[in-house]
C-alpha positions as a LaTeX table, in Angstrom:
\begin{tabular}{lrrr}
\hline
Residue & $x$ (\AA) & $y$ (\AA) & $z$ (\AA) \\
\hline
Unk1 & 0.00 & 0.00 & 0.00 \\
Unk2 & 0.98 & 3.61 & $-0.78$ \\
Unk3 & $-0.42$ & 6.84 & 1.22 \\
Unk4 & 1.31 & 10.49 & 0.83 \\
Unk5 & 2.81 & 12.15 & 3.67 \\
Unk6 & 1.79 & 16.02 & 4.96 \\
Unk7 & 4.16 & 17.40 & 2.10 \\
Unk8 & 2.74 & 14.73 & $-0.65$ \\
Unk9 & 5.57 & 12.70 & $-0.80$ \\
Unk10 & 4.38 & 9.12 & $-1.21$ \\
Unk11 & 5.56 & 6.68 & 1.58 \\
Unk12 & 5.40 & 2.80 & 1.58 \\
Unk13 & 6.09 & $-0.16$ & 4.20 \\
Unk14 & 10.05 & 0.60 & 4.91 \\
Unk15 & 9.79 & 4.87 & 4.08 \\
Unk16 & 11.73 & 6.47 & 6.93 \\
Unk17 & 9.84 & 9.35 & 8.50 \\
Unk18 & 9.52 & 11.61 & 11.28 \\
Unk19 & 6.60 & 11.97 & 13.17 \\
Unk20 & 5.66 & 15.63 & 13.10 \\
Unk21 & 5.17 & 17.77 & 16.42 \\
Unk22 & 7.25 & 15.00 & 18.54 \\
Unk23 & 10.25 & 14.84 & 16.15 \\
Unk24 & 10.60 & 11.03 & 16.58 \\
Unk25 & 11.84 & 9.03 & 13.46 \\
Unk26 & 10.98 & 5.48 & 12.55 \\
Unk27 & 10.38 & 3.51 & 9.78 \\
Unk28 & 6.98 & 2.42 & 8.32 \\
Unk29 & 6.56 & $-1.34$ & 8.83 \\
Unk30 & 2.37 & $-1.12$ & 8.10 \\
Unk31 & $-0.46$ & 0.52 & 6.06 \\
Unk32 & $-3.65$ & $-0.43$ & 7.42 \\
Unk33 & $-5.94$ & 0.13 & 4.87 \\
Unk34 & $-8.74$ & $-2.79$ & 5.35 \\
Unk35 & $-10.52$ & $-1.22$ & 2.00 \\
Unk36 & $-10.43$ & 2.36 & 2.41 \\
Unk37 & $-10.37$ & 4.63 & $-0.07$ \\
Unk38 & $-7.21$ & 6.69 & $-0.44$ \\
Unk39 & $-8.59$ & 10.31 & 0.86 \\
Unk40 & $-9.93$ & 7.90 & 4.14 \\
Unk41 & $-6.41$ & 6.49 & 4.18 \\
Unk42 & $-4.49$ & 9.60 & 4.09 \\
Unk43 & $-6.65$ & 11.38 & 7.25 \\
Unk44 & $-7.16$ & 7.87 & 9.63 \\
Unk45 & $-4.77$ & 6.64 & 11.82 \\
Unk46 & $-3.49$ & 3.66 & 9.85 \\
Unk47 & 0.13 & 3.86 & 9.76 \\
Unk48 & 2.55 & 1.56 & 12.23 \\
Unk49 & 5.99 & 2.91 & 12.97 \\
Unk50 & 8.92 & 0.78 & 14.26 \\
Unk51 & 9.88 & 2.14 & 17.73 \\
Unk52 & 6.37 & 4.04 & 18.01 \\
Unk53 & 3.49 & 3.26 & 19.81 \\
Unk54 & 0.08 & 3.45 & 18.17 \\
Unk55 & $-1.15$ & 4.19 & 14.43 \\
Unk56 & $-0.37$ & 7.29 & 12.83 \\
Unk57 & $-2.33$ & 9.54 & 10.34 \\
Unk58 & $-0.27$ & 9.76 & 7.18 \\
Unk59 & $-0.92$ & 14.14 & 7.02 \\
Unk60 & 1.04 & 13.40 & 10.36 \\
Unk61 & 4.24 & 12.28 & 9.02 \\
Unk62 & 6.97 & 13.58 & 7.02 \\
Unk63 & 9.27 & 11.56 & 4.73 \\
Unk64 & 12.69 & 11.43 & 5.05 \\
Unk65 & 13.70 & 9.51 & 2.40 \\
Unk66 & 13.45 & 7.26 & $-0.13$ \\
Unk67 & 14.00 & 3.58 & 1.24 \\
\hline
\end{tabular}
């Protein structure tokens, strides 16, 4: 699965990013998208981080790089 970060950069399982507001980095490991559409993907929290509790919404990350 593919979802764009806050700045539209796409990000897939094993895209570094950094969570915005805390400044923690990770790397994707999960997309969640169980049939959503991509617009419900992008604004749910669906997104599993290595290191990082919880699901994050994709508009809350930012890419660091390609993988």
């Amino acid at each position: 699965m593919m979802t764009y970060d806050r700045n539209r950069n796409a990000i897939t399982t094993g895209s570094r990013v950094m969570i915005n507001g805390t400044g923690k980095t990770g790397t994707v490991k999960a997309i969640n998208a169980n049939g959503l559409t991509p617009a419900q993907v992008r604004r749910s929290k669906t997104v599993e981080i290595d290191g990082c509790d919880g699901e994050f919404e994709p508009i809350e990350l930012i890419r660091l790089g390609m993988h």
